[in-house]
Coordinates of C-alpha atoms and ligand atoms in Angstrom, one line a residue:
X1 CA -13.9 38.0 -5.2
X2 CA -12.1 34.8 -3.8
X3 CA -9.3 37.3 -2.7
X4 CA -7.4 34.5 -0.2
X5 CA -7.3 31.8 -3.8
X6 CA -5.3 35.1 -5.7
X7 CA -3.2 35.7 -3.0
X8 CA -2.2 31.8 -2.8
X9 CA -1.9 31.3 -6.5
X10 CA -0.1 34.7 -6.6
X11 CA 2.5 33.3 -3.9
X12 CA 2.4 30.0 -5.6
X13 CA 3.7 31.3 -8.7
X14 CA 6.6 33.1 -6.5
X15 CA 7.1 30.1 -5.2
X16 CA 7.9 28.7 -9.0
X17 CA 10.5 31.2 -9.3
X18 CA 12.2 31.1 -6.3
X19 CA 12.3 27.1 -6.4
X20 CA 14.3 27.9 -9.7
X21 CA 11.4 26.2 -12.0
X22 CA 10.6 28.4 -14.8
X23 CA 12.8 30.8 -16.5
X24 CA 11.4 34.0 -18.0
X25 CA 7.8 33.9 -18.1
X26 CA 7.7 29.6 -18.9
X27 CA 5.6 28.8 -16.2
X28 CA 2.4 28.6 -14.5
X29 CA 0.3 27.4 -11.3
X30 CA -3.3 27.7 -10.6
X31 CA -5.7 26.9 -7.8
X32 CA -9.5 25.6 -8.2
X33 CA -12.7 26.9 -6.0
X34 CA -13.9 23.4 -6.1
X35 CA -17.5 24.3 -4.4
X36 CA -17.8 27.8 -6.5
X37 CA -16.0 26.2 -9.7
X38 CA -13.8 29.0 -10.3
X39 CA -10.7 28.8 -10.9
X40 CA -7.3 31.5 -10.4
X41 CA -4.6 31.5 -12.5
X42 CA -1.4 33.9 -13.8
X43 CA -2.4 35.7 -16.4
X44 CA -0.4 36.2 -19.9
X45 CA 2.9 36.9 -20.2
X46 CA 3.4 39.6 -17.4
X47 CA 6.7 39.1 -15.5
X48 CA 6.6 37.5 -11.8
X49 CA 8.2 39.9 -10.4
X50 CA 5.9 42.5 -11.7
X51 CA 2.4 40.3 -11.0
X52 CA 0.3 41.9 -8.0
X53 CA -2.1 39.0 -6.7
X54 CA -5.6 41.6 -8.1
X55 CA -3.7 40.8 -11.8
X56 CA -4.6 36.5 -11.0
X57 CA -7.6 35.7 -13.1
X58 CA -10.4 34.2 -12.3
X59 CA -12.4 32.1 -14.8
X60 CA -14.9 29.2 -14.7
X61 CA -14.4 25.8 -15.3
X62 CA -16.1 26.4 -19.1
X63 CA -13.1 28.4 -19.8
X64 CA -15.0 31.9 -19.7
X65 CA -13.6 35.1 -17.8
X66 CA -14.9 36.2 -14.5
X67 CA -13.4 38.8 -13.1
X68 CA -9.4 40.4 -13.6
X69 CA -8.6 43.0 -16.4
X70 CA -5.7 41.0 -17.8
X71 CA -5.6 37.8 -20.0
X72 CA -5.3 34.3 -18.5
X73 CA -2.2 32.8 -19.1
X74 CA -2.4 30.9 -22.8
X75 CA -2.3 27.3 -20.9
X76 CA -5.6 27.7 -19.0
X77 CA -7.4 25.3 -21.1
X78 CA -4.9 22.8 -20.4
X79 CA -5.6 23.3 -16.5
X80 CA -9.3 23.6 -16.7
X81 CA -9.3 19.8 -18.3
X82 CA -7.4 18.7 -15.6
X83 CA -9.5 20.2 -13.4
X84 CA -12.6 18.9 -15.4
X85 CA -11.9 15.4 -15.3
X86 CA -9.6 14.8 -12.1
X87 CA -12.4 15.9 -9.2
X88 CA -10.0 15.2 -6.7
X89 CA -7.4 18.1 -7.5
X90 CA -7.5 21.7 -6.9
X91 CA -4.0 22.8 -7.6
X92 CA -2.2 22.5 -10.9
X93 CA 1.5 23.7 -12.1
X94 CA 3.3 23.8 -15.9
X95 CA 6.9 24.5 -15.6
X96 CA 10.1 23.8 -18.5
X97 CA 11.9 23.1 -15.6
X98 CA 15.2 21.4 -17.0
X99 CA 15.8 17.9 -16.0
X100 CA 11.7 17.1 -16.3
X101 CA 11.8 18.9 -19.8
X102 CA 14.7 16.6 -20.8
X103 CA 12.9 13.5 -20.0
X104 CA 9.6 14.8 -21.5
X105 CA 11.7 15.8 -24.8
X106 CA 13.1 12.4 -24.8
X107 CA 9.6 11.2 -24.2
X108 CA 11.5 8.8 -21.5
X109 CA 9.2 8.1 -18.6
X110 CA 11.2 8.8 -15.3
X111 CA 11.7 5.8 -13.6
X112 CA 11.4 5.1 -10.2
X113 CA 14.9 4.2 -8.7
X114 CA 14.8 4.7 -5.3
X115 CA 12.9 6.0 -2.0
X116 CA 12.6 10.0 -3.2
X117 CA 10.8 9.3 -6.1
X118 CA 8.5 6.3 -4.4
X119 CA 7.4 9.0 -1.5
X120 CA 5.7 10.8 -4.4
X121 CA 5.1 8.8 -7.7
X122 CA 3.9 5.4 -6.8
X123 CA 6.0 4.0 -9.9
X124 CA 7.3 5.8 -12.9
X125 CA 6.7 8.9 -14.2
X126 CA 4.2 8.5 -17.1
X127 CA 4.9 10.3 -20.4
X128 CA 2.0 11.1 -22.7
X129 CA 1.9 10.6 -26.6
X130 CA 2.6 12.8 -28.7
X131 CA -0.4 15.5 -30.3
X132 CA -1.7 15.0 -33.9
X133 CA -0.7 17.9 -36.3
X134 CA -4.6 18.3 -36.1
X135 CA -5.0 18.6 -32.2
X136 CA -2.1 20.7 -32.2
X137 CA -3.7 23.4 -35.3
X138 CA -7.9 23.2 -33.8
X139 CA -6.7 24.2 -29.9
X140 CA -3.3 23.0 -28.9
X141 CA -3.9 23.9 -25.3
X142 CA -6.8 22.0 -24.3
X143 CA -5.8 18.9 -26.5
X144 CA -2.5 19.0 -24.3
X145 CA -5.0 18.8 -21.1
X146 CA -6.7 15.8 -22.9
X147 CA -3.3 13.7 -23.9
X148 CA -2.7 14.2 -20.3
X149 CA -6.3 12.7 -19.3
X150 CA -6.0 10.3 -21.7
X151 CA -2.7 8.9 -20.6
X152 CA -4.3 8.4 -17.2
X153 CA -7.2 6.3 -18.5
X154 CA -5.5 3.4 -16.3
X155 CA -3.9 5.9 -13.7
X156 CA -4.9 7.0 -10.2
X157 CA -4.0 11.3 -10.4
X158 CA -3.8 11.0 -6.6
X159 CA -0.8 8.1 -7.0
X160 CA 0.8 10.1 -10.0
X161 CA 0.7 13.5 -9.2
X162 CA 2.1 15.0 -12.5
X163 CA 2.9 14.1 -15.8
X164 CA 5.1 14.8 -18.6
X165 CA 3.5 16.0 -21.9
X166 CA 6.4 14.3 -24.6
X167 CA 8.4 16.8 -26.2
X168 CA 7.0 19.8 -24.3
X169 CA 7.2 19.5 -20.3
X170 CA 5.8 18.8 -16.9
X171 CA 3.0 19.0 -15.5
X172 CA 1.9 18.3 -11.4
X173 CA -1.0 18.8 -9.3
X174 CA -2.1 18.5 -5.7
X175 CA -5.1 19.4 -3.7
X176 CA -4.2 23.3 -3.8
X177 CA -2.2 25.1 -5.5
X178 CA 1.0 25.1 -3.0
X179 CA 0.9 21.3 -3.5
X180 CA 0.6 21.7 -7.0
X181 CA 4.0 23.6 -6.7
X182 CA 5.7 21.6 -4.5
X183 CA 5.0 18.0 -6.3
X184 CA 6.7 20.3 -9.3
X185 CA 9.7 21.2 -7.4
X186 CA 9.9 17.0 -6.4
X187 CA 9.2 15.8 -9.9
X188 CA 12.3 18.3 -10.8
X189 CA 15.0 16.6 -8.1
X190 CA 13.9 13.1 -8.6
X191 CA 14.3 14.1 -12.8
X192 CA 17.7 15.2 -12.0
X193 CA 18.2 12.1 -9.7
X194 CA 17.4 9.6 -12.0
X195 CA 19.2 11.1 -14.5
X196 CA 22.6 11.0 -12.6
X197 CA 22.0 7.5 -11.4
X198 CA 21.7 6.2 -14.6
X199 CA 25.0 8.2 -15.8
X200 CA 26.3 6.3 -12.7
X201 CA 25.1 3.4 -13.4
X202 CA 23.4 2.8 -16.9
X203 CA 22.3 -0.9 -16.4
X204 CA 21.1 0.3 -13.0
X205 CA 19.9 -1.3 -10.2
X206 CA 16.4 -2.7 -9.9
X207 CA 14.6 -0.9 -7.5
X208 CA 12.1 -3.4 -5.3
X209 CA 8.5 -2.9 -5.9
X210 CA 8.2 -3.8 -1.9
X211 CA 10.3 -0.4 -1.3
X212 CA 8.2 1.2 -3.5
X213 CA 5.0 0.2 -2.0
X214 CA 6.5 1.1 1.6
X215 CA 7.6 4.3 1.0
X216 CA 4.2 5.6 -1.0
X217 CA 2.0 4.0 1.2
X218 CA 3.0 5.3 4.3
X219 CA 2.9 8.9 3.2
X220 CA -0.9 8.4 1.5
X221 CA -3.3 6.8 1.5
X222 CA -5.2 5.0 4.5
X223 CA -2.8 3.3 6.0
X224 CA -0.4 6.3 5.8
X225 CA 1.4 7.0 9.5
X226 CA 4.5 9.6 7.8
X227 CA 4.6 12.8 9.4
X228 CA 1.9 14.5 12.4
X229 CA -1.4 13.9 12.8
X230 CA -3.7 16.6 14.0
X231 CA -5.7 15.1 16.7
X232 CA -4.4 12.0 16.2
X233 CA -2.7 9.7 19.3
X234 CA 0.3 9.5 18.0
Ligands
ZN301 ZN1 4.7 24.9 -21.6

């Protein structure tokens, strides 16, 4: 069942590794059947290198097994909220990757500094708050999904494609899961980037909001024009 999602949420996972995301087994991506409700995702604990896209899960959006003989990976109920209440996503990755981790163990948004970060995050990099000792003992894993939904109350998911959950780690998602992935891999560099810049230059320099504007805007949205358009003029 849904054999081409495995096989992209397997690769996806690959992908995590070989963009130097996750170390060990501290990572994870999954990818949503929007129209079947289903969604794939790594299961527990077993090595990437050893995962075979037949051992990706498959549960529904309740949280409940479908098909696959392993278990899902322990932060599924964290994915299926996201999935739950952002309708417009069907990719989601966690990583530790280092320089997002940093920020979210500093609970420090990331902020927006120059052009890399505005193509993606259309402002800073929101942090959430921190989990009651009581959210953390009744299901630590789907409270995390709901600090995350909570913290976006005010926030378009579509103009800030990832979070990071204080003192734990990052979060990103997309409209598959390859998206997903990649927004992790940019949340990482423009981590990394701000961090530098502001070793450079702690008082820093203000970065315009009309830049910031510019440079989201004409990568999404309607009045995007970055890149090809299929079928398009020009
Ligand atoms: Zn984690």
């Amino acid at each position: 069942m849904l054999g081409v999602l495995k096989e992209q949420v397997w690769r996806a996972n690959l992908d995590l590794v070989r963009f130097n995301l996750v170390t060990l087994t501290f990572g994870n991506a999954s990818g949503l059947d929007r129209k079947r409700g289903i969604m794939a995702i790594k299961p527990s604990g077993v090595s990437f290198e050893e995962m075979i896209p037949s051992d990706i899960v498959l549960m529904d959006l309740e949280g409940k097994k479908v098909e696959g003989r392993l278990r899902p990976s322990s932060d599924a109920p964290s994915h299926l909220e996201l999935y739950r209440a952002f309708g417009g996503i069907s990719g989601v990755a966690h990583t530790h990757s280092e320089y997002a981790t940093a920020f979210a163990q500093a609970g420090h948004e990331i902020p927006c500094l120059g052009t890399t970060h505005a193509d993606i995050f259309h402002g800073a990099v929101p942090v959430t708050r921190a989990l009651k000792p009581s959210e953390v003992r009744k299901n630590y894993e789907l409270y995390t999904g709901k600090v995350i939904v909570e913290r976006f109350r005010r926030l378009d998911p579509v103009e800030f494609p990832g979070v990071l959950v204080v003192s734990h780690g990052p979060f990103t998602w997309g409209k598959d899961v390859a998206e997903a992935v990649r927004n992790g891999l940019l949340l990482e560099k423009i981590a990394k980037m701000a961090l530098l810049t502001r070793l450079l230059a702690p008082r820093g320099m203000r970065f315009p909001r009309s830049l910031l504007d510019k440079h989201f805007q004409r990568k999404h949205g309607p009045a995007a024009y970055y890149g090809q358009r299929i079928g398009g003029k020009k």
